[in-house]
Short mmCIF file of C-alpha atoms in Angstrom, two decimals:
data_model
loop_
_atom_site.label_atom_id
_atom_site.label_comp_id
_atom_site.label_asym_id
_atom_site.label_seq_id
_atom_site.Cartn_x
_atom_site.Cartn_y
_atom_site.Cartn_z
CA UNK L 18 -39.69 -1.38 33.81
CA UNK L 19 -38.83 -0.26 30.29
CA UNK L 20 -36.82 -2.83 28.38
CA UNK L 21 -33.42 -1.60 27.34
CA UNK L 22 -32.09 -2.03 23.83
CA UNK L 23 -28.69 -2.21 22.25
CA UNK L 24 -27.43 -1.53 18.77
CA UNK L 25 -25.23 -3.87 16.75
CA UNK L 26 -23.42 -3.62 13.42
CA UNK L 27 -24.48 -6.42 11.04
CA UNK L 28 -21.06 -6.44 9.35
CA UNK L 29 -18.53 -6.37 12.19
CA UNK L 30 -20.70 -7.06 15.27
CA UNK L 31 -19.65 -3.82 17.00
CA UNK L 32 -21.97 -2.85 19.87
CA UNK L 33 -22.97 0.79 20.37
CA UNK L 34 -25.19 2.63 22.84
CA UNK L 35 -27.20 4.44 20.13
CA UNK L 36 -27.95 4.28 16.42
CA UNK L 37 -25.41 5.60 13.90
CA UNK L 38 -25.78 5.99 10.16
CA UNK L 39 -22.18 4.83 9.76
CA UNK L 40 -20.62 2.16 11.95
CA UNK L 41 -17.79 3.76 13.96
CA UNK L 42 -15.81 0.50 13.91
CA UNK L 43 -15.88 -0.74 10.29
CA UNK L 44 -17.12 2.40 8.51
CA UNK L 45 -20.03 0.72 6.67
CA UNK L 46 -23.25 2.67 6.19
CA UNK L 47 -26.75 1.59 7.27
CA UNK L 48 -25.52 -1.56 9.04
CA UNK L 49 -26.53 -0.59 12.62
CA UNK L 50 -29.61 -2.51 13.82
CA UNK L 51 -31.50 -2.43 17.10
CA UNK L 52 -31.71 -5.55 19.23
CA UNK L 53 -33.20 -6.09 22.70
CA UNK L 54 -30.66 -6.42 25.47
CA UNK L 55 -30.50 -9.43 27.74
CA UNK L 56 -32.76 -8.87 30.73
CA UNK L 57 -31.30 -8.52 34.19
CA UNK L 58 -33.01 -11.71 35.39
CA UNK L 59 -31.43 -13.64 32.53
CA UNK L 60 -28.06 -12.17 33.40
CA UNK L 61 -28.48 -13.17 37.05
CA UNK L 62 -29.63 -16.65 36.04
CA UNK L 63 -26.72 -17.19 33.72
CA UNK L 64 -24.34 -15.62 36.25
CA UNK L 65 -25.52 -18.02 38.98
CA UNK L 66 -25.09 -20.98 36.67
CA UNK L 67 -21.59 -19.83 35.77
CA UNK L 68 -20.71 -19.37 39.46
CA UNK L 69 -21.94 -22.88 40.28
CA UNK L 70 -19.87 -24.56 37.61
CA UNK L 71 -17.10 -22.02 37.10
CA UNK L 72 -14.69 -23.56 39.58
CA UNK L 73 -14.87 -26.96 37.90
CA UNK L 74 -14.72 -25.70 34.31
CA UNK L 75 -12.21 -22.90 34.67
CA UNK L 76 -9.10 -23.19 32.53
CA UNK L 77 -5.78 -22.52 34.19
CA UNK L 78 -3.03 -20.64 32.31
CA UNK L 79 -0.04 -22.80 31.39
CA UNK L 80 3.39 -22.02 29.93
CA UNK L 81 3.48 -22.30 26.16
CA UNK L 82 6.30 -24.83 26.40
CA UNK L 83 3.93 -27.28 28.14
CA UNK L 84 1.20 -27.09 25.52
CA UNK L 85 0.58 -30.03 23.19
CA UNK L 86 1.78 -29.18 19.68
CA UNK L 87 0.69 -32.37 17.93
CA UNK L 88 -1.31 -32.04 14.72
CA UNK L 89 -5.09 -31.84 15.08
CA UNK L 90 -7.07 -35.05 14.71
CA UNK L 91 -8.96 -35.35 11.43
CA UNK L 92 -11.39 -37.79 9.90
CA UNK L 93 -12.53 -38.23 6.32
CA UNK L 94 -16.04 -37.13 5.43
CA UNK L 95 -16.20 -39.76 2.69
CA UNK L 96 -16.29 -37.05 -0.03
CA UNK L 97 -12.87 -36.40 -1.52
CA UNK L 98 -13.65 -32.93 -2.87
CA UNK L 99 -14.95 -31.79 0.53
CA UNK L 100 -11.90 -33.24 2.28
CA UNK L 101 -9.69 -31.26 -0.12
CA UNK L 102 -11.44 -27.98 0.69
CA UNK L 103 -11.30 -28.67 4.43
CA UNK L 104 -7.54 -29.25 4.20
CA UNK L 105 -7.46 -33.04 4.43
CA UNK L 106 -10.68 -33.86 6.27
CA UNK L 107 -12.86 -32.53 9.07
CA UNK L 108 -11.19 -31.68 12.38
CA UNK L 109 -12.60 -33.16 15.57
CA UNK L 110 -14.02 -30.41 17.78
CA UNK L 111 -14.28 -27.86 14.97
CA UNK L 112 -17.25 -25.85 13.72
CA UNK L 113 -17.84 -25.56 9.96
CA UNK L 114 -20.28 -23.04 8.47
CA UNK L 115 -21.89 -23.77 5.07
CA UNK L 116 -23.29 -20.84 3.08
CA UNK L 117 -24.95 -20.61 -0.31
CA UNK L 118 -28.06 -19.64 -2.23
CA UNK L 119 -31.32 -21.49 -1.47
CA UNK L 120 -31.61 -24.81 -3.28
CA UNK L 121 -27.95 -24.98 -4.30
CA UNK L 122 -27.28 -28.22 -2.38
CA UNK L 123 -26.10 -27.42 1.16
CA UNK L 124 -28.53 -29.74 2.94
CA UNK L 125 -28.08 -32.39 0.27
CA UNK L 126 -24.32 -32.49 0.77
CA UNK L 127 -24.63 -32.70 4.56
CA UNK L 128 -27.15 -35.52 4.31
CA UNK L 129 -24.81 -37.38 1.96
CA UNK L 130 -22.04 -37.00 4.53
CA UNK L 131 -24.32 -38.69 7.07
CA UNK L 132 -24.59 -41.73 4.82
CA UNK L 133 -20.85 -41.95 4.20
CA UNK L 134 -19.56 -41.59 7.78
CA UNK L 135 -19.15 -45.09 9.18
CA UNK L 136 -18.78 -45.91 12.85
CA UNK L 137 -19.86 -42.44 13.99
CA UNK L 138 -23.03 -41.30 15.71
CA UNK L 139 -24.68 -38.35 13.96
CA UNK L 140 -27.33 -35.91 15.19
CA UNK L 141 -29.12 -34.00 12.41
CA UNK L 142 -31.05 -31.02 13.80
CA UNK L 143 -33.50 -29.64 11.26
CA UNK L 144 -35.23 -26.34 11.96
CA UNK L 145 -36.65 -25.79 8.47
CA UNK L 146 -38.01 -29.22 7.54
CA UNK L 147 -40.08 -31.73 9.44
CA UNK L 148 -38.62 -35.11 10.32
CA UNK L 149 -40.82 -36.70 7.65
CA UNK L 150 -39.54 -34.36 4.93
CA UNK L 151 -35.96 -35.17 5.91
CA UNK L 152 -36.75 -38.88 5.79
CA UNK L 153 -38.14 -38.58 2.25
CA UNK L 154 -35.02 -36.73 1.08
CA UNK L 155 -32.80 -39.32 2.73
CA UNK L 156 -34.63 -42.11 0.89
CA UNK L 157 -34.13 -40.30 -2.42
CA UNK L 158 -30.39 -40.00 -1.70
CA UNK L 159 -30.12 -43.58 -0.48
CA UNK L 160 -29.09 -42.60 3.06
CA UNK L 161 -30.22 -45.29 5.52
CA UNK L 162 -28.28 -45.83 8.76
CA UNK L 163 -29.31 -46.53 12.34
CA UNK L 164 -26.57 -44.23 13.63
CA UNK L 165 -28.27 -41.14 12.16
CA UNK L 166 -30.58 -39.43 14.66
CA UNK L 167 -32.99 -36.71 13.49
CA UNK L 168 -34.29 -33.92 15.72
CA UNK L 169 -36.83 -31.41 14.40
CA UNK L 170 -36.25 -28.60 16.89
CA UNK L 171 -35.50 -24.87 16.96
CA UNK L 172 -35.14 -24.30 20.72
CA UNK L 173 -31.46 -24.10 21.61
CA UNK L 174 -31.93 -25.51 25.12
CA UNK L 175 -33.62 -28.63 23.76
CA UNK L 176 -30.89 -29.06 21.15
CA UNK L 177 -28.12 -28.83 23.77
CA UNK L 178 -29.99 -31.25 26.02
CA UNK L 179 -30.25 -33.76 23.16
CA UNK L 180 -26.53 -33.40 22.51
CA UNK L 181 -25.80 -34.16 26.17
CA UNK L 182 -28.08 -37.21 26.14
CA UNK L 183 -26.90 -38.65 22.81
CA UNK L 184 -23.17 -37.72 22.92
CA UNK L 185 -22.84 -37.70 19.11
CA UNK L 186 -19.62 -37.57 17.09
CA UNK L 187 -21.07 -35.20 14.47
CA UNK L 188 -23.82 -32.58 14.86
CA UNK L 189 -25.51 -30.87 11.90
CA UNK L 190 -27.56 -27.70 12.44
CA UNK L 191 -29.87 -26.79 9.53
CA UNK L 192 -30.01 -23.85 9.84
CA UNK L 193 -28.49 -21.52 12.44
CA UNK L 194 -30.97 -18.71 11.58
CA UNK L 195 -33.87 -20.88 12.80
CA UNK L 196 -32.36 -21.55 16.25
CA UNK L 197 -33.40 -19.38 19.21
CA UNK L 198 -32.59 -19.02 22.88
CA UNK L 199 -35.73 -18.66 25.01
CA UNK L 200 -33.92 -16.41 27.51
CA UNK L 201 -33.58 -13.70 24.84
CA UNK L 202 -36.58 -11.64 23.80
CA UNK L 203 -35.47 -11.10 20.19
CA UNK L 204 -36.79 -13.31 17.41
CA UNK L 205 -34.97 -16.14 15.58
CA UNK L 206 -32.53 -14.92 12.96
CA UNK L 207 -31.78 -11.65 14.73
CA UNK L 208 -28.26 -10.49 15.44
CA UNK L 209 -28.48 -11.35 19.13
CA UNK L 210 -29.98 -14.82 18.58
CA UNK L 211 -27.51 -15.84 15.86
CA UNK L 212 -24.51 -14.75 17.92
CA UNK L 213 -25.76 -16.40 21.12
CA UNK L 214 -26.75 -19.71 19.48
CA UNK L 215 -23.51 -19.96 17.52
CA UNK L 216 -21.39 -19.25 20.59
CA UNK L 217 -23.28 -21.84 22.66
CA UNK L 218 -22.91 -24.52 19.98
CA UNK L 219 -19.23 -23.73 19.48
CA UNK L 220 -18.44 -23.97 23.18
CA UNK L 221 -20.37 -27.24 23.42
CA UNK L 222 -18.49 -28.65 20.41
CA UNK L 223 -15.10 -27.71 21.86
CA UNK L 224 -15.97 -29.17 25.25
CA UNK L 225 -17.67 -32.29 23.89
CA UNK L 226 -15.13 -33.03 21.18
CA UNK L 227 -17.63 -33.42 18.34
CA UNK L 228 -17.61 -31.81 14.91
CA UNK L 229 -20.42 -29.35 14.19
CA UNK L 230 -21.61 -28.52 10.67
CA UNK L 231 -23.86 -25.45 10.50
CA UNK L 232 -25.94 -24.22 7.55
CA UNK L 233 -26.23 -20.45 7.16
CA UNK L 234 -28.58 -18.45 4.94
CA UNK L 235 -27.15 -15.76 2.66
CA UNK L 236 -28.49 -12.29 1.92
CA UNK L 237 -29.00 -10.59 -1.44
CA UNK L 238 -25.32 -9.56 -1.53
CA UNK L 239 -24.21 -13.19 -1.34
CA UNK L 240 -22.83 -12.95 2.23
CA UNK L 241 -24.00 -15.10 5.11
CA UNK L 242 -26.99 -13.46 6.79
CA UNK L 243 -26.54 -12.13 10.28
CA UNK L 244 -23.59 -10.33 11.85
CA UNK L 245 -20.19 -10.59 10.18
CA UNK L 246 -18.81 -11.71 13.53
CA UNK L 247 -20.54 -15.05 12.89
CA UNK L 248 -17.86 -15.92 10.33
CA UNK L 249 -15.12 -14.93 12.79
CA UNK L 250 -16.48 -17.25 15.47
CA UNK L 251 -16.44 -20.49 13.49
CA UNK L 252 -13.34 -22.42 12.41
CA UNK L 253 -14.19 -22.82 8.73
CA UNK L 254 -16.52 -21.02 6.31
CA UNK L 255 -17.48 -22.80 3.07
CA UNK L 256 -19.48 -21.23 0.24
CA UNK L 257 -21.44 -23.06 -2.44
CA UNK L 258 -21.23 -21.24 -5.77
CA UNK L 259 -22.99 -21.81 -9.07
CA UNK L 260 -26.26 -21.22 -10.82
CA UNK L 261 -29.21 -23.37 -9.75
CA UNK L 262 -30.15 -23.67 -13.43
CA UNK L 263 -26.82 -25.42 -14.09
CA UNK L 264 -25.81 -28.82 -12.81
CA UNK L 265 -22.32 -27.92 -11.57
CA UNK L 266 -21.52 -26.60 -8.11
CA UNK L 267 -18.27 -25.17 -6.74
CA UNK L 268 -17.43 -25.40 -3.03
CA UNK L 269 -14.95 -22.75 -1.92
CA UNK L 270 -13.36 -22.05 1.47
CA UNK L 271 -13.61 -18.41 2.53
CA UNK L 272 -11.94 -19.14 5.89
CA UNK L 273 -10.13 -22.19 7.22
CA UNK L 274 -8.14 -22.29 10.43
CA UNK L 275 -6.84 -25.77 9.63
CA UNK L 276 -5.94 -25.48 5.93
CA UNK L 277 -5.69 -23.36 2.81
CA UNK L 278 -8.46 -21.00 1.72
CA UNK L 279 -7.61 -21.31 -1.98
CA UNK L 280 -8.80 -24.87 -2.61
CA UNK L 281 -12.09 -25.56 -4.37
CA UNK L 282 -14.24 -28.65 -4.78
CA UNK L 283 -16.36 -29.28 -7.87
CA UNK L 284 -19.63 -31.23 -7.79
CA UNK L 285 -22.37 -32.07 -10.24
CA UNK L 286 -25.99 -32.17 -9.10
CA UNK L 287 -27.52 -35.47 -10.21
CA UNK L 288 -30.73 -37.37 -9.41
CA UNK L 289 -29.07 -39.11 -6.46
CA UNK L 290 -27.46 -35.99 -5.02
CA UNK L 291 -24.10 -34.31 -5.53
CA UNK L 292 -21.46 -36.25 -7.47
CA UNK L 293 -17.76 -35.40 -7.25
CA UNK L 294 -15.97 -34.09 -10.34
CA UNK L 295 -12.33 -35.13 -9.86
CA UNK L 296 -11.21 -33.54 -13.16
CA UNK L 297 -12.82 -30.07 -13.39
CA UNK L 298 -10.86 -29.03 -16.51
CA UNK L 299 -12.41 -31.73 -18.67
CA UNK L 300 -15.85 -30.81 -17.33
CA UNK L 301 -15.41 -27.10 -18.04
CA UNK L 302 -14.13 -27.72 -21.57
CA UNK L 303 -16.75 -30.28 -22.58
CA UNK L 304 -18.82 -29.14 -25.56
CA UNK L 305 -16.33 -26.42 -26.57
CA UNK L 306 -16.92 -25.29 -30.17
CA UNK L 307 -14.13 -25.93 -32.67
CA UNK L 308 -12.67 -23.12 -34.79
CA UNK L 309 -15.31 -20.63 -33.70
CA UNK L 310 -14.37 -16.94 -33.26
CA UNK L 311 -14.67 -15.48 -29.79
CA UNK L 312 -13.37 -18.15 -27.42
CA UNK L 313 -10.02 -18.91 -25.80
CA UNK L 314 -8.86 -21.24 -23.03
CA UNK L 315 -7.12 -19.92 -19.90
CA UNK L 316 -5.37 -21.81 -17.11
CA UNK L 317 -5.94 -20.51 -13.58
CA UNK L 318 -4.77 -21.79 -10.20
CA UNK L 319 -7.36 -22.70 -7.58
CA UNK L 320 -5.19 -23.41 -4.57
CA UNK L 321 -2.73 -26.09 -5.63
CA UNK L 322 -4.90 -27.24 -8.55
CA UNK L 323 -4.54 -25.86 -12.11
CA UNK L 324 -7.89 -25.59 -13.90
CA UNK L 325 -8.56 -24.85 -17.56
CA UNK L 326 -11.53 -22.59 -18.22
CA UNK L 327 -13.10 -21.47 -21.48
CA UNK L 328 -13.61 -17.72 -21.89
CA UNK L 329 -16.11 -16.64 -24.54
CA UNK L 330 -16.57 -13.13 -25.94
CA UNK L 331 -19.08 -11.58 -28.29
CA UNK L 332 -18.44 -8.22 -29.98
CA UNK L 333 -21.29 -6.75 -32.02
CA UNK L 334 -22.15 -3.29 -33.43
CA UNK L 335 -23.86 -1.12 -30.84
CA UNK L 336 -27.41 0.11 -31.27
CA UNK L 337 -28.72 3.65 -30.98
CA UNK L 338 -28.61 3.57 -27.16
CA UNK L 339 -24.82 3.34 -27.00
CA UNK L 340 -22.35 0.54 -26.37
CA UNK L 341 -23.23 -2.04 -23.75
CA UNK L 342 -20.82 -4.04 -21.59
CA UNK L 343 -21.62 -7.20 -19.67
CA UNK L 344 -19.49 -9.84 -17.93
CA UNK L 345 -20.25 -13.15 -16.26
CA UNK L 346 -17.56 -14.97 -14.26
CA UNK L 347 -15.01 -12.13 -14.55
CA UNK L 348 -14.65 -8.92 -12.57
CA UNK L 349 -16.52 -6.20 -14.44
CA UNK L 350 -14.00 -3.43 -13.74
CA UNK L 351 -11.09 -5.65 -14.72
CA UNK L 352 -12.79 -6.54 -18.01
CA UNK L 353 -13.47 -2.88 -18.78
CA UNK L 354 -9.77 -2.19 -18.18
CA UNK L 355 -8.80 -4.93 -20.66
CA UNK L 356 -11.23 -3.53 -23.24
CA UNK L 357 -9.59 -0.11 -22.91
CA UNK L 358 -6.10 -1.60 -23.24
CA UNK L 359 -7.18 -3.57 -26.31
CA UNK L 360 -8.63 -0.42 -27.87
CA UNK L 361 -5.60 1.75 -27.08
CA UNK L 362 -2.67 -0.69 -27.38
CA UNK L 363 -4.06 -3.50 -29.51
CA UNK L 364 -5.31 -1.42 -32.41
CA UNK L 365 -8.89 -2.78 -32.25
CA UNK L 366 -11.56 -0.07 -31.91
CA UNK L 367 -14.36 -1.16 -29.59
CA UNK L 368 -15.96 2.17 -28.67
CA UNK L 369 -18.89 1.63 -31.02
CA UNK L 370 -19.45 -2.03 -30.20
CA UNK L 371 -21.30 -4.02 -27.57
CA UNK L 372 -19.02 -6.44 -25.70
CA UNK L 373 -20.13 -9.50 -23.73
CA UNK L 374 -17.68 -11.78 -21.90
CA UNK L 375 -18.62 -15.07 -20.25
CA UNK L 376 -16.81 -17.88 -18.40
CA UNK L 377 -18.32 -21.28 -19.18
CA UNK L 378 -19.40 -23.55 -16.32
CA UNK L 379 -20.22 -20.92 -13.70
CA UNK L 380 -16.58 -20.52 -12.60
CA UNK L 381 -15.55 -17.20 -11.09
CA UNK L 382 -12.09 -16.14 -12.32
CA UNK L 383 -10.34 -13.54 -10.17
CA UNK L 384 -6.74 -14.27 -11.16
CA UNK L 385 -4.74 -11.97 -13.50
CA UNK L 386 -3.47 -15.04 -15.39
CA UNK L 387 -6.77 -15.05 -17.32
CA UNK L 388 -6.14 -11.56 -18.75
CA UNK L 389 -4.40 -12.69 -21.93
CA UNK L 390 -7.06 -15.28 -22.78
CA UNK L 391 -9.78 -12.66 -22.23
CA UNK L 392 -8.06 -10.19 -24.56
CA UNK L 393 -7.55 -12.83 -27.26
CA UNK L 394 -11.19 -13.97 -27.04
CA UNK L 395 -12.43 -10.38 -27.47
CA UNK L 396 -10.00 -9.74 -30.36
CA UNK L 397 -11.04 -13.00 -32.00
CA UNK L 398 -14.71 -12.00 -31.95
CA UNK L 399 -13.98 -8.46 -33.15
CA UNK L 400 -11.88 -9.66 -36.09
CA UNK L 401 -14.08 -12.70 -36.82
CA UNK L 402 -11.01 -14.91 -36.81
CA UNK L 403 -10.93 -18.13 -34.85
CA UNK L 404 -8.20 -19.11 -32.42
CA UNK L 405 -7.05 -22.65 -32.96
CA UNK L 406 -8.89 -25.23 -30.88
CA UNK L 407 -5.52 -26.59 -29.70
CA UNK L 408 -4.33 -23.20 -28.35
CA UNK L 409 -4.40 -21.87 -24.77
CA UNK L 410 -3.13 -18.62 -23.26
CA UNK L 411 -1.52 -17.73 -19.93
CA UNK L 412 -0.46 -14.24 -18.85
CA UNK L 413 -1.30 -10.97 -17.13
CA UNK L 414 -1.89 -7.84 -19.21
CA UNK L 415 -0.64 -4.43 -18.06
CA UNK L 416 -1.93 -0.97 -18.91
CA UNK L 417 0.72 -0.45 -21.58
CA UNK L 418 -0.31 -3.66 -23.30
CA UNK L 419 2.63 -5.71 -22.07
CA UNK L 420 2.17 -9.39 -21.18
CA UNK L 421 3.58 -10.13 -17.73
CA UNK L 422 4.56 -13.37 -16.06
CA UNK L 423 2.42 -15.27 -13.55
CA UNK L 424 3.18 -17.87 -10.88
CA UNK L 425 3.28 -21.66 -11.25
CA UNK L 426 3.81 -21.55 -15.03
CA UNK L 427 5.31 -25.06 -15.20
CA UNK L 428 2.36 -26.57 -13.36
CA UNK L 429 -0.09 -24.74 -15.63
CA UNK L 430 1.71 -25.91 -18.79
CA UNK L 431 1.63 -29.51 -17.57
CA UNK L 432 -2.17 -29.33 -17.22
CA UNK L 433 -2.48 -27.69 -20.64
CA UNK L 434 -0.46 -30.47 -22.28
CA UNK L 435 -2.31 -33.20 -20.38
CA UNK L 436 -5.63 -32.14 -21.91
CA UNK L 437 -4.26 -32.37 -25.46
CA UNK L 438 -3.43 -28.75 -26.32
CA UNK L 439 -0.58 -28.31 -28.79
CA UNK L 440 0.17 -24.58 -28.44
CA UNK L 441 0.21 -22.15 -25.54
CA UNK L 442 0.77 -18.39 -25.58
CA UNK L 443 2.96 -17.35 -22.65
CA UNK L 444 4.81 -14.18 -21.54
CA UNK L 445 8.24 -13.74 -23.12
CA UNK L 446 9.75 -12.78 -19.76
CA UNK L 447 9.04 -15.58 -17.29
CA UNK L 448 10.00 -15.70 -13.64
CA UNK L 449 12.15 -18.72 -12.83
CA UNK L 450 12.73 -21.86 -14.84
CA UNK L 451 9.92 -23.27 -16.95
CA UNK L 452 9.79 -26.92 -17.90
CA UNK L 453 8.22 -27.39 -21.33
CA UNK L 454 6.02 -30.50 -21.54
CA UNK L 455 6.59 -32.83 -24.44
CA UNK L 456 4.42 -32.12 -27.49
CA UNK L 457 3.51 -28.56 -26.40
CA UNK L 458 4.69 -25.59 -28.49
CA UNK L 459 5.26 -22.40 -26.52
CA UNK L 460 4.56 -19.02 -28.16
CA UNK L 461 6.35 -16.29 -26.16
CA UNK L 462 4.93 -12.79 -26.63
CA UNK L 463 5.91 -9.42 -25.17
CA UNK L 464 2.63 -7.53 -25.70
CA UNK L 465 -0.93 -8.06 -26.82
CA UNK L 466 -0.21 -7.02 -30.43
CA UNK L 467 2.27 -9.88 -30.76
CA UNK L 468 -0.22 -12.27 -29.17
CA UNK L 469 -3.01 -11.26 -31.55
CA UNK L 470 -0.74 -11.59 -34.60
CA UNK L 471 0.49 -15.00 -33.42
CA UNK L 472 -2.87 -16.73 -32.94
CA UNK L 473 -5.34 -14.90 -35.19
CA UNK L 474 -4.48 -16.20 -38.63
#
């Protein structure tokens, strides 16, 4: 009998009966892939198993007034920056998905968690490394505990059987793309396998009351490989950001059912693993040049934490091939908009110049509060005039060149003053009351011309 196939969308997980160039559900192009359907025998087998245990495991509907509304139970992972991103610690019975580029430190962080969790039984399932390789890495990180159990396995049935036998408190799957269900004919890493294995592990975690950490590969676009529905199934999605050539790593929550998605954690990759950076502003500003044209400090909010970041710009005469534009750490289209505003409203001609803008430390700035610092850094490089080393800038820039207010100005100014800055350029029209820290001079400006005249002396 000919084996039937189904078609899935890699982005939204929508199932169709035939191939489409454009997904009818999410509208993305070239995301429909073919995957073998579950055979009838497998369906009957799973249906018989469900019928045998369905009566005992079936949940009964209850009135909402009878449901328990107490806060979820959490435990500390032993790493303060990770606890911050998770919203105060890991939740018992939750499933956390770690994503990031190869070699950025996902497995290292999870192995460090194993060494810091005390009084809990941990099962580490490795599908990419052998048990000996994991042992060598654990010795390098100084992780030695009898309560850590290692299983080198990729078969989902064997993994679930080991979970039933061991009854662990924490399960780590490294990685989900290597797991496979023998009842499905598709290969490991396919849409069907990833969905099925993730769903089985999630249901087991909810029923068994253990916390499951899962490592996920990413594709060339930076998203977790496999169907987009994978991110919808888990409780929390964490991304590791940063360049492997640099020592600093940023952990960011893309989804969190138990906390904020705006918090970040900062780590430094050292010989003994990842080290927490409790004060990211000092780290990002270390080594900043003094009285050098082309750099300015901005203050952005990452969740509830204000962070100072150095923005550098280089403006140079263009060659015969025309002006070039390049950005790193800032949105390219947003930076091109600021260059146009500076050319039109700031009186600085940049049409015949190359412009390069960079954020130091590998930080990605997507907040409009960094607009004013970006404009001042570009103007400083174009005019060859340095901005004072004790000066920072906060504000959003509009298309008419006006400087607009941003949120949490008082909290930003407190961080600016704490790190020793003496002056700060702010919008003249602020929303709400602003408390001026002692020793900090505020320079209110209405547009970018006033800002340039105030700091470029």
